[in-house]
Coordinates of C-alpha atoms in Angstrom, one line a residue:
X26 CA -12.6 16.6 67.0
X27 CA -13.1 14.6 64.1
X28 CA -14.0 16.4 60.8
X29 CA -16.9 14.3 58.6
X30 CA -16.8 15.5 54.7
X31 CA -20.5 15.6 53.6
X32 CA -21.1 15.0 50.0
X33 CA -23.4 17.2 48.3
X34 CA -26.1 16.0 46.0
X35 CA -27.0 16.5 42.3
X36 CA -30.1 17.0 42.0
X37 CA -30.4 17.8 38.0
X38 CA -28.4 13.7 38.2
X39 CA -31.4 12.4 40.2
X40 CA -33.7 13.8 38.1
X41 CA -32.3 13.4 34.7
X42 CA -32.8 9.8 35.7
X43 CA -36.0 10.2 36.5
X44 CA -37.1 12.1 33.1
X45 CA -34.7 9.8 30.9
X46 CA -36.8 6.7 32.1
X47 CA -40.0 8.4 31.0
X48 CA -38.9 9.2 27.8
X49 CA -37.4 5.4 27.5
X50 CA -41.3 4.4 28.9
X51 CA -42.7 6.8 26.7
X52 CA -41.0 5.6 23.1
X53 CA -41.1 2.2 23.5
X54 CA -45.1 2.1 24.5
X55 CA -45.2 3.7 20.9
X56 CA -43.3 1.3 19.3
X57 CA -45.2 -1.4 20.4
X58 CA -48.6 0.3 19.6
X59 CA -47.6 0.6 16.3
X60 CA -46.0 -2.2 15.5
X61 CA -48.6 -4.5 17.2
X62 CA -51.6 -1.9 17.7
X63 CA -53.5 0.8 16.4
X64 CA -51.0 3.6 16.9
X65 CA -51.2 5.3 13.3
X66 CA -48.1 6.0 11.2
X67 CA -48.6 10.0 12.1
X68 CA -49.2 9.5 16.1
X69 CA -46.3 7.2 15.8
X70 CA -43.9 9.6 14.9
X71 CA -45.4 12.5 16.8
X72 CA -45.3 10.4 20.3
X73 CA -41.4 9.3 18.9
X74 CA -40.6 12.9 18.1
X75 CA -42.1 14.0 21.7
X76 CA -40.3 11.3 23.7
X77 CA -37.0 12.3 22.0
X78 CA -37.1 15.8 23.2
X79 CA -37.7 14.8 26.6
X80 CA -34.7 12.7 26.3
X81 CA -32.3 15.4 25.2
X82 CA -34.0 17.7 28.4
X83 CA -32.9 13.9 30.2
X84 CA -29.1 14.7 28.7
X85 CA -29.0 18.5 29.6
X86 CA -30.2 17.7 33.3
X87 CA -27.4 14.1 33.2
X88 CA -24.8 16.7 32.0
X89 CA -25.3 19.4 34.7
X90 CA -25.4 15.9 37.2
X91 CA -21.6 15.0 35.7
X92 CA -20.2 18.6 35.7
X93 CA -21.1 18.9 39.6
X94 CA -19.7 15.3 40.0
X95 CA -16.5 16.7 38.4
X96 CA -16.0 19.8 40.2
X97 CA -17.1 19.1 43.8
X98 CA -17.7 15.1 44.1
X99 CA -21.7 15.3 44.3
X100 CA -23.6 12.4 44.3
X101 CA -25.2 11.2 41.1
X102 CA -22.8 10.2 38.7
X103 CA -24.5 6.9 38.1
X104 CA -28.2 8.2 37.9
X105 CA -26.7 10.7 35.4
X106 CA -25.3 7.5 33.2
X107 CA -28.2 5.8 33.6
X108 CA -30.1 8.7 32.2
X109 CA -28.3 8.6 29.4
X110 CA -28.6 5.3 28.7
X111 CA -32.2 5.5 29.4
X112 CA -32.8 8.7 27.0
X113 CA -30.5 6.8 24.0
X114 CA -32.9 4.6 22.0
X115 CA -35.3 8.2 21.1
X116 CA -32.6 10.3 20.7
X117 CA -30.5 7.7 18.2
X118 CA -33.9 6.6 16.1
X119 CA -34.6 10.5 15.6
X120 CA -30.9 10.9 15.2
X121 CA -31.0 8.2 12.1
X122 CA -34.0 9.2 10.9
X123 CA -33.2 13.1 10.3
X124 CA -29.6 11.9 8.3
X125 CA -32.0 9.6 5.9
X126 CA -34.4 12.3 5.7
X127 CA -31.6 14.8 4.3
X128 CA -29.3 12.2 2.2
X129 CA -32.4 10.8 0.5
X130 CA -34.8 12.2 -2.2
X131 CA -37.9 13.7 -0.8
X132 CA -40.2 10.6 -2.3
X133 CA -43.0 8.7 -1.2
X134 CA -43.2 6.7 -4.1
X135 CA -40.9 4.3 -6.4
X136 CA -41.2 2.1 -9.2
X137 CA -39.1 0.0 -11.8
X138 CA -41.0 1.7 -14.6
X139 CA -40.5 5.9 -14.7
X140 CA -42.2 5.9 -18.1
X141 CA -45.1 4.0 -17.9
X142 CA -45.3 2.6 -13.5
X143 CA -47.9 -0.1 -12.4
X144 CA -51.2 0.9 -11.5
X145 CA -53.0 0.7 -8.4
X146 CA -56.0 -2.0 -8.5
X147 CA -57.5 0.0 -6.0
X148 CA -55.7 3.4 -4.8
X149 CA -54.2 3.6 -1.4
X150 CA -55.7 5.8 0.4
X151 CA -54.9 7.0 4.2
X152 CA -55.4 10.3 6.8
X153 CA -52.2 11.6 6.9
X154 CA -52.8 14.2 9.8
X155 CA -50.2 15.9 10.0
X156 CA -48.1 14.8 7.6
X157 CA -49.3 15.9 4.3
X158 CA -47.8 15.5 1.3
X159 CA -48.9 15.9 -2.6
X160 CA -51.4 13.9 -3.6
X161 CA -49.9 13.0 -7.3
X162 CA -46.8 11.5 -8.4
X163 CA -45.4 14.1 -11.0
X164 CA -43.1 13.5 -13.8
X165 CA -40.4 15.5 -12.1
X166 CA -40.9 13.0 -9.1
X167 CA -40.2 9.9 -11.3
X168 CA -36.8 11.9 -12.7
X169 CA -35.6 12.9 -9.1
X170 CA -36.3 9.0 -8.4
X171 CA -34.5 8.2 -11.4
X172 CA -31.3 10.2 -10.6
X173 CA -31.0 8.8 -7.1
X174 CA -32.1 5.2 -7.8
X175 CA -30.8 4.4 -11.4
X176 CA -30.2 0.9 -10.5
X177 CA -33.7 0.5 -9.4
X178 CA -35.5 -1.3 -13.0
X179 CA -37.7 -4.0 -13.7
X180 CA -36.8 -7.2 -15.0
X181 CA -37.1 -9.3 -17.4
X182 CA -37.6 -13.4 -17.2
X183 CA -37.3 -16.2 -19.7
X184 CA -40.9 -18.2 -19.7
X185 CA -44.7 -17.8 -19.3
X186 CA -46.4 -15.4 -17.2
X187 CA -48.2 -18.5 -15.2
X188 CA -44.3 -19.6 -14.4
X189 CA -43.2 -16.4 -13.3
X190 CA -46.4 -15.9 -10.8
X191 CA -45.8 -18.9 -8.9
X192 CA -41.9 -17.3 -8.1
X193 CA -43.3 -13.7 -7.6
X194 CA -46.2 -15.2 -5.1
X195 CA -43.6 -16.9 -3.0
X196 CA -41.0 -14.6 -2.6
X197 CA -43.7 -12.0 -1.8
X198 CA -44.7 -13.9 0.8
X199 CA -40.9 -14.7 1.9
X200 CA -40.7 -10.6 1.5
X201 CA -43.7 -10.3 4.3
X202 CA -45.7 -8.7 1.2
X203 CA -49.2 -9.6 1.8
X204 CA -51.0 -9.8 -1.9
X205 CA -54.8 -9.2 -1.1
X206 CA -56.1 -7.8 -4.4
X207 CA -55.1 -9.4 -8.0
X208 CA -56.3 -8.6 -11.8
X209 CA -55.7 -10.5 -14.6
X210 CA -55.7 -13.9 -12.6
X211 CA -57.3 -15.8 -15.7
X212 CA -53.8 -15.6 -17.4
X213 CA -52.0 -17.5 -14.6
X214 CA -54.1 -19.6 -13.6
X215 CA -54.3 -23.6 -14.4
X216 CA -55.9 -23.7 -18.0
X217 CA -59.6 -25.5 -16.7
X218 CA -59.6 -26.8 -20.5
X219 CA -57.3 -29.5 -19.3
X220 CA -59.8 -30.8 -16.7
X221 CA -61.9 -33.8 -17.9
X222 CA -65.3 -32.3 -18.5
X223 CA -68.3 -33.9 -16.6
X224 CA -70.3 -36.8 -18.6
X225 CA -73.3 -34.9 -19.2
X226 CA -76.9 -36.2 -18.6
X227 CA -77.2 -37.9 -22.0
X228 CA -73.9 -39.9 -21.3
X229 CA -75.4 -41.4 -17.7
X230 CA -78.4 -42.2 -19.7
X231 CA -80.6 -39.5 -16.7
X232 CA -83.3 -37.6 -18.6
X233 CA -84.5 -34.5 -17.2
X234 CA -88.2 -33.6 -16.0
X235 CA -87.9 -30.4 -17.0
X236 CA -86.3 -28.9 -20.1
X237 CA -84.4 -25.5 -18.7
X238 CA -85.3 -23.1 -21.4
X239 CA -82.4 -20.5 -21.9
X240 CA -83.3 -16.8 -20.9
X241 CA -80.8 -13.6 -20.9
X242 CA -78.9 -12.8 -18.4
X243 CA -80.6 -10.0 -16.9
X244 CA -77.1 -7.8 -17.1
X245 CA -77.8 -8.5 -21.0
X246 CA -81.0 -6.3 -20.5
X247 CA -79.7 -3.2 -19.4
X248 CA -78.4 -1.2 -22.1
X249 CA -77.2 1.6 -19.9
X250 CA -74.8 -1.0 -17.3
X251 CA -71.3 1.0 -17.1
X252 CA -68.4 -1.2 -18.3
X253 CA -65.5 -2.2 -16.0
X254 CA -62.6 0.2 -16.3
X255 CA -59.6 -1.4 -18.0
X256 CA -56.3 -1.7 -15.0
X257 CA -53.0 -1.4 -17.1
X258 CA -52.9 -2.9 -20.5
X259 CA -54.5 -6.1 -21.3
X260 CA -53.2 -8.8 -20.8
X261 CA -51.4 -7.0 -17.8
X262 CA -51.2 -9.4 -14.3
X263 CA -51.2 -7.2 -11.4
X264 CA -50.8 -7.8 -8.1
X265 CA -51.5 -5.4 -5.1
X266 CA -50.5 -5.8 -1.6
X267 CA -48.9 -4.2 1.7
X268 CA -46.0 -4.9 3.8
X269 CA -44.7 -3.1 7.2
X270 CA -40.9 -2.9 8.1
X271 CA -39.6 -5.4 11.1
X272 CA -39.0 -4.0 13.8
X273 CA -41.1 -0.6 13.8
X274 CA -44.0 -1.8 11.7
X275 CA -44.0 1.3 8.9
X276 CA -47.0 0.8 6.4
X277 CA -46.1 0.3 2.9
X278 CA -48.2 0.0 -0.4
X279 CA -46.4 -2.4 -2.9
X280 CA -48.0 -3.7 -6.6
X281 CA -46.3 -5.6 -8.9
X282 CA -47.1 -6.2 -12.3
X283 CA -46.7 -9.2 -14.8
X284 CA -46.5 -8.0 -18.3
X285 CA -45.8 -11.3 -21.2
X286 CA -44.2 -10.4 -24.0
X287 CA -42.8 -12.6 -26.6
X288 CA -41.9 -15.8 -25.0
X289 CA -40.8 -13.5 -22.0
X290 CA -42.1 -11.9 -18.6
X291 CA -41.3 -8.3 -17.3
X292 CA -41.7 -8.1 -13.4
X293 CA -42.3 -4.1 -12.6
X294 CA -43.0 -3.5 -9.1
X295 CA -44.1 0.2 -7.3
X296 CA -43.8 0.7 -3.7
X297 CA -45.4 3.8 -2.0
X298 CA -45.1 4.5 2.0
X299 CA -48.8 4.9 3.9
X300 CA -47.8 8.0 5.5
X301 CA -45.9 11.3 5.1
X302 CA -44.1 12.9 1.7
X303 CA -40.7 11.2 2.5
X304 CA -40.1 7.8 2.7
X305 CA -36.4 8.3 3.8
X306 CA -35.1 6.1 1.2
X307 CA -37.2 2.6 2.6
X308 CA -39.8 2.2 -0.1
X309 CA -36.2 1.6 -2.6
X310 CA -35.1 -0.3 -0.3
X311 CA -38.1 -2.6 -0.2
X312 CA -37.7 -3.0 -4.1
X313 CA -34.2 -3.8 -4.1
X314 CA -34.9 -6.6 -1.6
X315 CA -37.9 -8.3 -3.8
X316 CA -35.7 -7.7 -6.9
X317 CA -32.8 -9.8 -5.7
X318 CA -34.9 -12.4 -4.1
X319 CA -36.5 -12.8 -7.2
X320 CA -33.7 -12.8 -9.1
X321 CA -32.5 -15.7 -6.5
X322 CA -35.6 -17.5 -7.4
X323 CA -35.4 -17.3 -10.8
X324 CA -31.6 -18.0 -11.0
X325 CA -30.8 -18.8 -14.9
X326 CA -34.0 -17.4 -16.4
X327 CA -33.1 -13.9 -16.8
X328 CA -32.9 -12.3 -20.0
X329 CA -30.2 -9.2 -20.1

């Protein structure tokens, strides 16, 4: 009589499979919403958070799968690797995420200058759902940020402000900083006193029909029109603009301000994330990176 040894089956491997590839499905239709859709920063990280729990109930079921694999040879072993692979990518972003959320100050919001930051030309403003956070900056904020960032400071150029904005412009753009709001443009831009003026009607010899005869301008005849608020000082070039990491396309806020004084140019720059009350350290990061690319770009003129 011949004896046949039947296997038996896993059926927490099979399935651990099964729910790791729908949590692998699940996180990186997210990713891609957000990075190249409408998927706000908020849903992101709720549908991320979601699809990294079902991983880890992927990982319990793949670990059940291994331990019957081990003790009585049943089938599975590879769905139960496969589900771990599968359930990885949530489970490490989530993983990374929570050790920059506890090692990094609980900020939203960075800037070169504690004492006196860049203003917004126009102040970010965004539903944060879920994630709420407060909505000022306090003094204690910009002392935490100093503590933990003390290397994080503006700098200082030799040479005009006009000289300086052309190297700011480009390494913003180098940066993937998209500048789509500027004040203050008349002090960098080409001097139109330098442009040979147009010969005027007298110098053609044309004679006009009709004599224009000046009037006011009819702003000039409302006494009650509100004044345009002052942004920064005066004299003050400021730049405003957003930016989104590579790969997962987080929203950032970023202005950078131009300030001339005596024969030099300070560069301050703020960075703010869209979403939440913790940036996990990025919105630093993001500084440091335009800092030293300007500094590259600027080799030579710096003033210590």
């Amino acid at each position: 009589m011949t004896v046949r040894f039947v296997r038996p089956v896993s059926q927490s491997a099979f399935a651990s499979r099964r729910i790791g590839l729908a949590a692998l499905v699940l996180f990186l239709l997210a990713v891609m919403a957000h990075r190249f859709g409408p998927l706000t920063g908020p849903d992101f990280a709720a549908i991320v958070l979601f699809s990294a729990a079902i991983a880890m109930v992927a990982v319990l079921f793949a670990v059940v799968g291994l331990m019957r694999l081990w003790q009585v040879g049943a089938q599975g072993g590879v769905a139960a690797a496969r589900a771990l692979i599968y359930a990885a990518p949530p489970i490490i972003l989530v993983g990374f995420a929570a050790s920059l959320y506890f090692s990094t100050p609980p900020l939203y919001d960075v800037a070169t200058d504690v004492e006196d930051p860049p203003v917004w030309i126009r102040q970010p403003s965004a539903e944060q759902q879920w994630l709420q956070r407060a909505s000022m900056v306090t003094p204690s904020d910009r002392q935490l940020q100093l503590s933990a960032y003390p290397e994080l400071t503006g700098r200082r150029y030799e040479g005009a402000a006009d000289r300086i904005y052309e190297a700011v412009a480009k390494v913003a753009k180098s940066e993937r900083i998209t500048l789509d709001r500027r004040h203050g443009m008349e002090l960098v831009e080409p001097d139109i006193t330098e442009k040979p003026a147009p010969k005027t009607r007298a110098e053609t010899g044309a004679v006009p029909d009709n004599i224009p005869i000046p009037l006011p301008r009819p702003d000039q005849l409302r006494p009650g029109k509100p004044i345009e608020p002052e942004i920064g000082r005066p004299g003050d070039v400021i730049l405003q603009g957003q930016t989104r990491t590579l790969i997962l396309g987080l929203r950032f806020d970023v202005v950078i301000r131009l300030r001339e004084e005596a024969e030099t140019t300070m560069v301050d720059l703020r960075v703010a994330s869209r979403y939440g009350g913790h940036d996990l350290g990025l919105s630093a990061d993001i500084a440091q990176s335009f800092l030293r690319s300007l500094d590259s770009e600027l080799l030579g003129l710096a003033v210590d």
